Short mmCIF file of C-alpha atoms in Angstrom, two decimals:
data_model
loop_
_atom_site.label_atom_id
_atom_site.label_comp_id
_atom_site.label_asym_id
_atom_site.label_seq_id
_atom_site.Cartn_x
_atom_site.Cartn_y
_atom_site.Cartn_z
CA UNK I 1 -83.74 20.30 -5.54
CA UNK I 2 -81.15 19.24 -8.34
CA UNK I 3 -78.94 21.72 -7.30
CA UNK I 4 -79.01 20.53 -3.64
CA UNK I 5 -78.31 16.60 -5.21
CA UNK I 6 -75.55 18.12 -7.00
CA UNK I 7 -73.87 19.51 -3.77
CA UNK I 8 -74.73 16.67 -2.23
CA UNK I 9 -72.76 14.61 -4.88
CA UNK I 10 -69.90 16.82 -5.07
CA UNK I 11 -69.52 16.39 -0.75
CA UNK I 12 -69.80 12.89 -0.81
CA UNK I 13 -67.04 12.50 -3.56
CA UNK I 14 -64.59 14.46 -1.66
CA UNK I 15 -65.62 12.63 1.65
CA UNK I 16 -64.88 9.77 -0.08
CA UNK I 17 -61.42 10.82 -1.98
CA UNK I 18 -60.55 12.00 1.78
CA UNK I 19 -60.74 8.42 3.00
CA UNK I 20 -58.28 7.17 0.11
CA UNK I 21 -54.95 5.55 1.36
CA UNK I 22 -52.72 6.98 -1.22
CA UNK I 23 -49.60 4.89 -1.00
CA UNK I 24 -46.13 5.69 -2.97
CA UNK I 25 -43.69 3.05 -3.93
CA UNK I 26 -40.37 2.96 -1.67
CA UNK I 27 -37.30 4.13 -2.83
CA UNK I 28 -34.98 1.17 -3.87
CA UNK I 29 -32.22 0.32 -1.11
CA UNK I 30 -28.93 1.34 -2.58
CA UNK I 31 -26.58 -0.87 -2.01
CA UNK I 32 -22.65 0.02 -0.89
CA UNK I 33 -19.59 -0.72 -3.01
CA UNK I 34 -16.16 0.94 -3.53
CA UNK I 35 -14.40 1.95 -6.59
CA UNK I 36 -10.71 0.85 -5.88
CA UNK I 37 -8.34 1.13 -8.95
CA UNK I 38 -10.60 2.98 -11.19
CA UNK I 39 -10.85 6.25 -8.87
CA UNK I 40 -6.95 5.48 -7.87
CA UNK I 41 -5.43 5.09 -11.23
CA UNK I 42 -6.26 8.68 -12.02
CA UNK I 43 -4.35 9.92 -8.88
CA UNK I 44 -0.67 7.72 -8.88
CA UNK I 45 0.67 4.95 -10.28
CA UNK I 46 1.10 3.24 -6.99
CA UNK I 47 -2.30 4.17 -5.73
CA UNK I 48 -3.73 2.16 -8.39
CA UNK I 49 -1.98 -1.26 -8.23
CA UNK I 50 -3.89 -3.32 -5.71
CA UNK I 51 -4.88 -6.21 -8.61
CA UNK I 52 -1.40 -5.86 -9.89
CA UNK I 53 0.32 -6.84 -6.12
CA UNK I 54 -2.50 -9.73 -6.28
CA UNK I 55 -4.34 -8.10 -3.27
CA UNK I 56 -8.08 -9.32 -3.70
CA UNK I 57 -9.34 -7.66 -0.20
CA UNK I 58 -8.71 -4.99 1.74
CA UNK I 59 -10.84 -3.99 5.50
CA UNK I 60 -12.82 -1.20 6.18
CA UNK I 61 -14.66 0.07 9.05
CA UNK I 62 -17.95 2.32 8.57
CA UNK I 63 -19.01 5.15 10.95
CA UNK I 64 -22.50 5.92 10.53
CA UNK I 65 -24.03 9.21 11.67
CA UNK I 66 -28.24 8.44 11.69
CA UNK I 67 -30.28 11.48 12.00
CA UNK I 68 -32.02 11.02 15.01
CA UNK I 69 -29.76 8.91 16.61
CA UNK I 70 -27.09 10.07 19.28
CA UNK I 71 -23.23 9.16 19.26
CA UNK I 72 -21.46 6.89 16.23
CA UNK I 73 -22.71 3.74 15.38
CA UNK I 74 -19.99 0.92 14.03
CA UNK I 75 -21.98 0.54 10.37
CA UNK I 76 -19.35 -2.54 9.44
CA UNK I 77 -19.65 -3.87 13.03
CA UNK I 78 -17.04 -3.11 15.99
CA UNK I 79 -13.89 -5.15 13.73
CA UNK I 80 -15.00 -3.45 10.22
CA UNK I 81 -16.06 -5.71 7.27
CA UNK I 82 -13.69 -7.94 3.98
CA UNK I 83 -14.24 -5.21 0.75
CA UNK I 84 -13.26 -8.01 -2.00
CA UNK I 85 -13.50 -7.97 -5.68
CA UNK I 86 -16.60 -9.35 -6.91
CA UNK I 87 -17.11 -9.43 -10.86
CA UNK I 88 -16.83 -5.83 -11.79
CA UNK I 89 -17.38 -4.16 -8.06
CA UNK I 90 -15.16 -4.00 -4.50
CA UNK I 91 -18.04 -5.13 -2.31
CA UNK I 92 -18.37 -6.16 1.21
CA UNK I 93 -18.88 -10.05 2.07
CA UNK I 94 -22.80 -9.52 2.30
CA UNK I 95 -24.91 -6.59 1.25
CA UNK I 96 -25.26 -3.21 2.94
CA UNK I 97 -27.10 -0.26 2.33
CA UNK I 98 -26.75 3.37 2.12
CA UNK I 99 -28.98 5.39 4.72
CA UNK I 100 -32.73 5.96 3.51
CA UNK I 101 -32.25 9.95 5.18
CA UNK I 102 -30.57 12.89 3.11
CA UNK I 103 -29.14 14.02 6.48
CA UNK I 104 -27.44 10.51 7.75
CA UNK I 105 -24.08 9.70 6.32
CA UNK I 106 -21.00 7.28 6.66
CA UNK I 107 -17.37 8.05 6.95
CA UNK I 108 -15.11 4.96 5.77
CA UNK I 109 -11.49 3.95 7.00
CA UNK I 110 -10.14 1.55 5.01
CA UNK I 111 -6.91 -0.41 5.03
CA UNK I 112 -4.83 -3.37 4.06
CA UNK I 113 -2.19 -5.76 6.28
CA UNK I 114 -1.00 -8.79 5.06
CA UNK I 115 0.42 -10.29 8.36
CA UNK I 116 -1.04 -8.19 10.69
CA UNK I 117 -4.14 -5.33 11.95
CA UNK I 118 -4.19 -1.79 13.56
CA UNK I 119 -3.58 -1.00 16.83
CA UNK I 120 -6.17 1.44 16.43
CA UNK I 121 -9.26 2.33 13.65
CA UNK I 122 -11.24 5.55 14.48
CA UNK I 123 -12.71 8.40 12.47
CA UNK I 124 -9.57 10.61 13.18
CA UNK I 125 -6.89 7.84 14.20
CA UNK I 126 -5.34 4.91 12.42
CA UNK I 127 -2.53 3.55 14.30
CA UNK I 128 -0.01 0.60 14.12
CA UNK I 129 1.48 -0.28 17.95
CA UNK I 130 4.99 -2.27 18.06
CA UNK I 131 4.34 -3.40 14.66
CA UNK I 132 7.46 -6.09 13.44
CA UNK I 133 7.76 -6.11 9.84
CA UNK I 134 8.53 -9.16 7.87
CA UNK I 135 10.29 -9.59 4.32
CA UNK I 136 7.07 -10.04 2.68
CA UNK I 137 4.89 -7.77 4.66
CA UNK I 138 2.39 -5.49 3.04
CA UNK I 139 0.52 -2.39 4.88
CA UNK I 140 -1.61 -0.01 2.96
CA UNK I 141 -4.33 2.79 4.07
CA UNK I 142 -6.74 4.69 2.05
CA UNK I 143 -7.30 8.28 2.10
CA UNK I 144 -10.69 8.58 4.07
CA UNK I 145 -13.77 8.98 2.82
CA UNK I 146 -15.86 11.20 4.73
CA UNK I 147 -20.11 11.82 4.65
CA UNK I 148 -21.16 9.85 1.83
CA UNK I 149 -24.71 8.75 1.91
CA UNK I 150 -24.56 6.90 -1.44
CA UNK I 151 -22.26 5.55 -4.04
CA UNK I 152 -20.43 9.41 -5.62
CA UNK I 153 -21.15 8.30 -9.49
CA UNK I 154 -23.62 7.17 -12.00
CA UNK I 155 -26.78 8.83 -10.30
CA UNK I 156 -29.14 6.06 -12.82
CA UNK I 157 -27.34 2.75 -11.80
CA UNK I 158 -30.16 2.11 -9.55
CA UNK I 159 -33.04 2.25 -12.42
CA UNK I 160 -31.78 -0.34 -14.17
CA UNK I 161 -27.94 -0.10 -14.55
CA UNK I 162 -25.06 -2.11 -13.45
CA UNK I 163 -22.99 -0.66 -10.46
CA UNK I 164 -19.96 0.47 -11.72
CA UNK I 165 -18.79 3.04 -9.05
CA UNK I 166 -18.74 3.50 -5.43
CA UNK I 167 -16.68 4.87 -2.75
CA UNK I 168 -13.20 6.00 -3.61
CA UNK I 169 -10.73 3.92 -1.76
CA UNK I 170 -7.35 5.60 -2.36
CA UNK I 171 -4.67 3.90 -0.96
CA UNK I 172 -0.85 4.13 -0.01
CA UNK I 173 1.70 2.52 1.04
CA UNK I 174 2.99 2.30 4.64
CA UNK I 175 6.37 0.49 4.08
CA UNK I 176 9.55 1.17 2.15
CA UNK I 177 11.08 -1.95 -0.15
CA UNK I 178 14.99 -2.58 -0.35
CA UNK I 179 16.85 -4.72 -3.11
CA UNK I 180 20.81 -5.23 -3.01
CA UNK I 181 22.51 -6.12 -5.86
CA UNK I 182 26.00 -6.46 -7.66
CA UNK I 183 28.01 -6.93 -10.62
CA UNK I 184 31.50 -6.62 -12.08
CA UNK I 185 32.18 -3.68 -14.26
CA UNK I 186 33.64 -5.67 -16.99
CA UNK I 187 34.22 -9.49 -16.98
CA UNK I 188 36.99 -9.97 -19.53
CA UNK I 189 39.29 -7.95 -21.67
CA UNK I 190 41.41 -10.05 -24.28
CA UNK I 191 42.91 -13.03 -22.79
CA UNK I 192 42.03 -12.33 -19.44
CA UNK I 193 38.27 -13.03 -17.72
CA UNK I 194 37.25 -12.39 -13.86
CA UNK I 195 34.60 -13.66 -12.03
CA UNK I 196 34.02 -12.57 -7.70
CA UNK I 197 32.66 -14.67 -4.97
CA UNK I 198 30.17 -12.79 -2.26
CA UNK I 199 29.35 -14.37 0.54
CA UNK I 200 27.94 -13.64 4.11
CA UNK I 201 26.22 -11.06 2.83
CA UNK I 202 24.37 -9.08 5.72
CA UNK I 203 22.75 -5.51 6.44
CA UNK I 204 23.58 -4.79 9.93
CA UNK I 205 21.60 -2.58 12.59
CA UNK I 206 17.66 -2.44 10.96
CA UNK I 207 14.81 -1.99 12.70
CA UNK I 208 12.25 -4.15 12.13
CA UNK I 209 9.70 -3.03 14.88
CA UNK I 210 7.80 0.07 15.41
CA UNK I 211 5.10 2.50 15.47
CA UNK I 212 3.05 4.75 13.57
CA UNK I 213 -0.41 7.01 14.40
CA UNK I 214 -1.52 8.83 11.24
CA UNK I 215 -5.04 11.43 12.27
CA UNK I 216 -7.75 12.88 10.43
CA UNK I 217 -10.16 15.12 11.04
CA UNK I 218 -13.93 15.67 9.69
CA UNK I 219 -13.54 18.48 6.36
CA UNK I 220 -17.33 19.24 6.92
CA UNK I 221 -18.32 18.52 3.54
CA UNK I 222 -19.90 15.57 1.75
CA UNK I 223 -18.43 13.35 -0.69
CA UNK I 224 -14.97 13.96 0.58
CA UNK I 225 -12.14 12.12 0.68
CA UNK I 226 -9.14 13.35 2.43
CA UNK I 227 -5.63 12.02 3.32
CA UNK I 228 -4.32 11.59 6.70
CA UNK I 229 -1.56 13.54 8.00
CA UNK I 230 1.83 13.01 6.86
CA UNK I 231 3.55 10.54 10.04
CA UNK I 232 6.58 8.96 10.42
CA UNK I 233 7.08 5.71 12.18
CA UNK I 234 9.28 5.41 15.41
CA UNK I 235 11.56 2.23 15.67
CA UNK I 236 12.07 0.76 18.82
CA UNK I 237 15.85 0.84 19.96
CA UNK I 238 16.28 -3.01 18.90
CA UNK I 239 18.11 -3.89 16.11
CA UNK I 240 18.30 -6.81 13.61
CA UNK I 241 20.05 -8.07 10.78
CA UNK I 242 19.25 -8.59 7.30
CA UNK I 243 21.14 -11.48 5.58
CA UNK I 244 21.80 -13.54 2.29
CA UNK I 245 24.32 -16.27 3.68
CA UNK I 246 24.56 -18.04 0.45
CA UNK I 247 27.30 -17.39 -1.78
CA UNK I 248 26.76 -15.66 -4.91
CA UNK I 249 29.26 -15.62 -8.21
CA UNK I 250 29.40 -12.50 -10.23
CA UNK I 251 30.39 -11.69 -13.61
CA UNK I 252 29.34 -8.82 -15.79
CA UNK I 253 25.35 -9.50 -15.51
CA UNK I 254 23.76 -7.92 -12.76
CA UNK I 255 22.86 -10.34 -9.83
CA UNK I 256 20.73 -10.01 -6.69
CA UNK I 257 22.40 -10.40 -3.50
CA UNK I 258 19.45 -9.70 -1.23
CA UNK I 259 15.67 -9.86 -3.28
CA UNK I 260 13.15 -7.15 -3.05
CA UNK I 261 12.00 -7.14 0.96
CA UNK I 262 9.90 -5.04 2.67
CA UNK I 263 11.44 -2.84 5.34
CA UNK I 264 10.36 -0.50 8.56
CA UNK I 265 10.30 3.05 7.00
CA UNK I 266 13.98 4.86 9.09
CA UNK I 267 16.71 6.29 8.85
CA UNK I 268 19.96 4.67 7.36
CA UNK I 269 22.00 6.51 9.72
CA UNK I 270 24.62 3.51 11.70
CA UNK I 271 23.81 0.81 9.13
CA UNK I 272 26.43 -1.24 7.66
CA UNK I 273 26.92 -3.44 4.63
CA UNK I 274 29.30 -5.97 5.34
CA UNK I 275 30.38 -9.06 3.09
CA UNK I 276 33.20 -11.51 2.06
CA UNK I 277 34.36 -11.68 -1.67
CA UNK I 278 37.04 -12.90 -3.56
CA UNK I 279 37.98 -11.59 -7.12
CA UNK I 280 39.66 -14.87 -9.69
CA UNK I 281 41.59 -13.62 -12.76
CA UNK I 282 42.23 -16.36 -15.04
CA UNK I 283 44.65 -16.01 -17.95
CA UNK I 284 44.24 -17.69 -21.40
CA UNK I 285 47.81 -17.67 -22.59
CA UNK I 286 48.38 -19.66 -25.77
CA UNK I 287 45.87 -22.14 -24.96
CA UNK I 288 47.14 -22.61 -21.33
CA UNK I 289 44.63 -21.23 -18.43
CA UNK I 290 46.24 -19.97 -15.20
CA UNK I 291 43.96 -19.12 -12.63
CA UNK I 292 44.72 -16.56 -9.92
CA UNK I 293 43.21 -15.20 -6.80
CA UNK I 294 43.98 -11.44 -6.39
CA UNK I 295 41.57 -10.78 -3.93
CA UNK I 296 40.26 -12.24 -0.23
CA UNK I 297 38.70 -9.69 1.44
CA UNK I 298 35.90 -8.29 4.06
CA UNK I 299 34.03 -5.33 3.23
CA UNK I 300 32.52 -3.01 5.56
CA UNK I 301 30.12 -0.42 3.66
CA UNK I 302 28.57 2.73 5.70
CA UNK I 303 24.59 2.95 3.69
CA UNK I 304 24.30 6.47 5.10
CA UNK I 305 27.63 8.16 4.26
CA UNK I 306 28.93 5.50 0.80
CA UNK I 307 25.18 5.26 -0.47
CA UNK I 308 23.98 8.90 0.64
CA UNK I 309 20.37 7.55 0.55
CA UNK I 310 19.79 8.84 3.84
CA UNK I 311 15.99 7.41 4.49
CA UNK I 312 13.98 4.67 3.64
CA UNK I 313 11.20 6.07 3.30
CA UNK I 314 7.01 4.76 3.15
CA UNK I 315 6.14 4.36 -0.34
CA UNK I 316 9.39 4.13 -1.96
CA UNK I 317 11.23 1.25 -3.49
CA UNK I 318 15.41 1.79 -3.34
CA UNK I 319 17.56 -0.66 -5.38
CA UNK I 320 21.16 -1.01 -4.16
CA UNK I 321 24.11 -1.76 -6.69
CA UNK I 322 27.77 -2.57 -5.79
CA UNK I 323 30.16 -2.41 -8.72
CA UNK I 324 33.07 -4.52 -8.34
CA UNK I 325 35.95 -3.08 -10.63
CA UNK I 326 38.51 -6.24 -11.13
CA UNK I 327 41.50 -4.56 -12.51
CA UNK I 328 41.27 -2.16 -9.66
CA UNK I 329 39.71 -4.16 -6.67
CA UNK I 330 37.71 -0.63 -6.26
CA UNK I 331 33.99 -0.79 -5.15
CA UNK I 332 31.76 1.63 -6.51
CA UNK I 333 28.04 2.53 -5.35
CA UNK I 334 25.20 2.93 -7.40
CA UNK I 335 21.89 3.33 -5.49
CA UNK I 336 18.47 3.81 -7.57
CA UNK I 337 15.70 5.62 -5.41
CA UNK I 338 12.08 5.04 -7.23
CA UNK I 339 8.27 6.46 -5.93
CA UNK I 340 6.77 3.53 -7.30
CA UNK I 341 6.64 1.14 -4.66
CA UNK I 342 5.65 -2.14 -6.64
CA UNK I 343 7.97 -2.29 -9.13
CA UNK I 344 11.81 -2.61 -9.19
CA UNK I 345 14.59 -1.30 -12.19
CA UNK I 346 13.02 -4.16 -14.70
CA UNK I 347 9.33 -3.19 -13.99
CA UNK I 348 8.96 -6.43 -11.72
CA UNK I 349 6.02 -6.68 -9.70
CA UNK I 350 7.28 -7.54 -6.24
CA UNK I 351 5.59 -10.54 -4.92
CA UNK I 352 7.05 -13.24 -2.84
#
């Protein structure tokens, strides 16, 4: 009898255990953040300078591939989200969370456009059509982040640690920068000194409007950033003139003729630099000063052949220097091209 009771008791316990509801704590929601300067600084100097340029936000579109859902969904909405610097992270204006399924993922396309917006943003295309570039413009695009479903580093960050890393956003400049300056090769010799005045400074036949189409494709691997294909701006036929009408007086120090400005990347073929100039010679003889105008002329310089920099390429900065020899009235040219779009020869940040 005791044996039957014992077996009956065991059966009752098993039945009760089968009816017990076992609850598991849900996985914590993981907020999406972006890693910009921290990630890019290991790549190239030009890519690590969002904050150094005073840029505090950029745009991003997310393309959600959710398991069990046909097609692609706009994760950040049709127009994308503003990603801004928030204390120690870059994040959207309100929290977005990673898909909980390990089989779902998001592709991210990010860009910065100071005075406009792309014409087309998709997983495979990033385009600007008939975009007119102003002197203070800035367009940047990031390598596409493919197949992300979690912040890729610091895996313990959601167990009490702060969020310190996120989706990598490695930016590149889509425009070029140019600057024009001049100086005298020497300002004095013995009792003789020189100055020069430049006026009506112009760069003619410059394209300001153009289109560009970047392409990308799914690499098929998770947590992958992939650069966009190398693309070139296609200028419209219309040309314009960059001008600085004010008078600039030169001496032995370098003077700016046209401050650093953004330009549409293009060939320099057909561009002409024109200006009026006057060279003044001053003699100091036995305490008496005599001033003589030695040259009063108009100059025309072919940027393509005389400076021998044949293109204004994306993500580059070019400084053109004209050097006037007051003894011979000869003008020589000293162009310098740097790959760092953000700084000139004096390491000055281009903020206008």
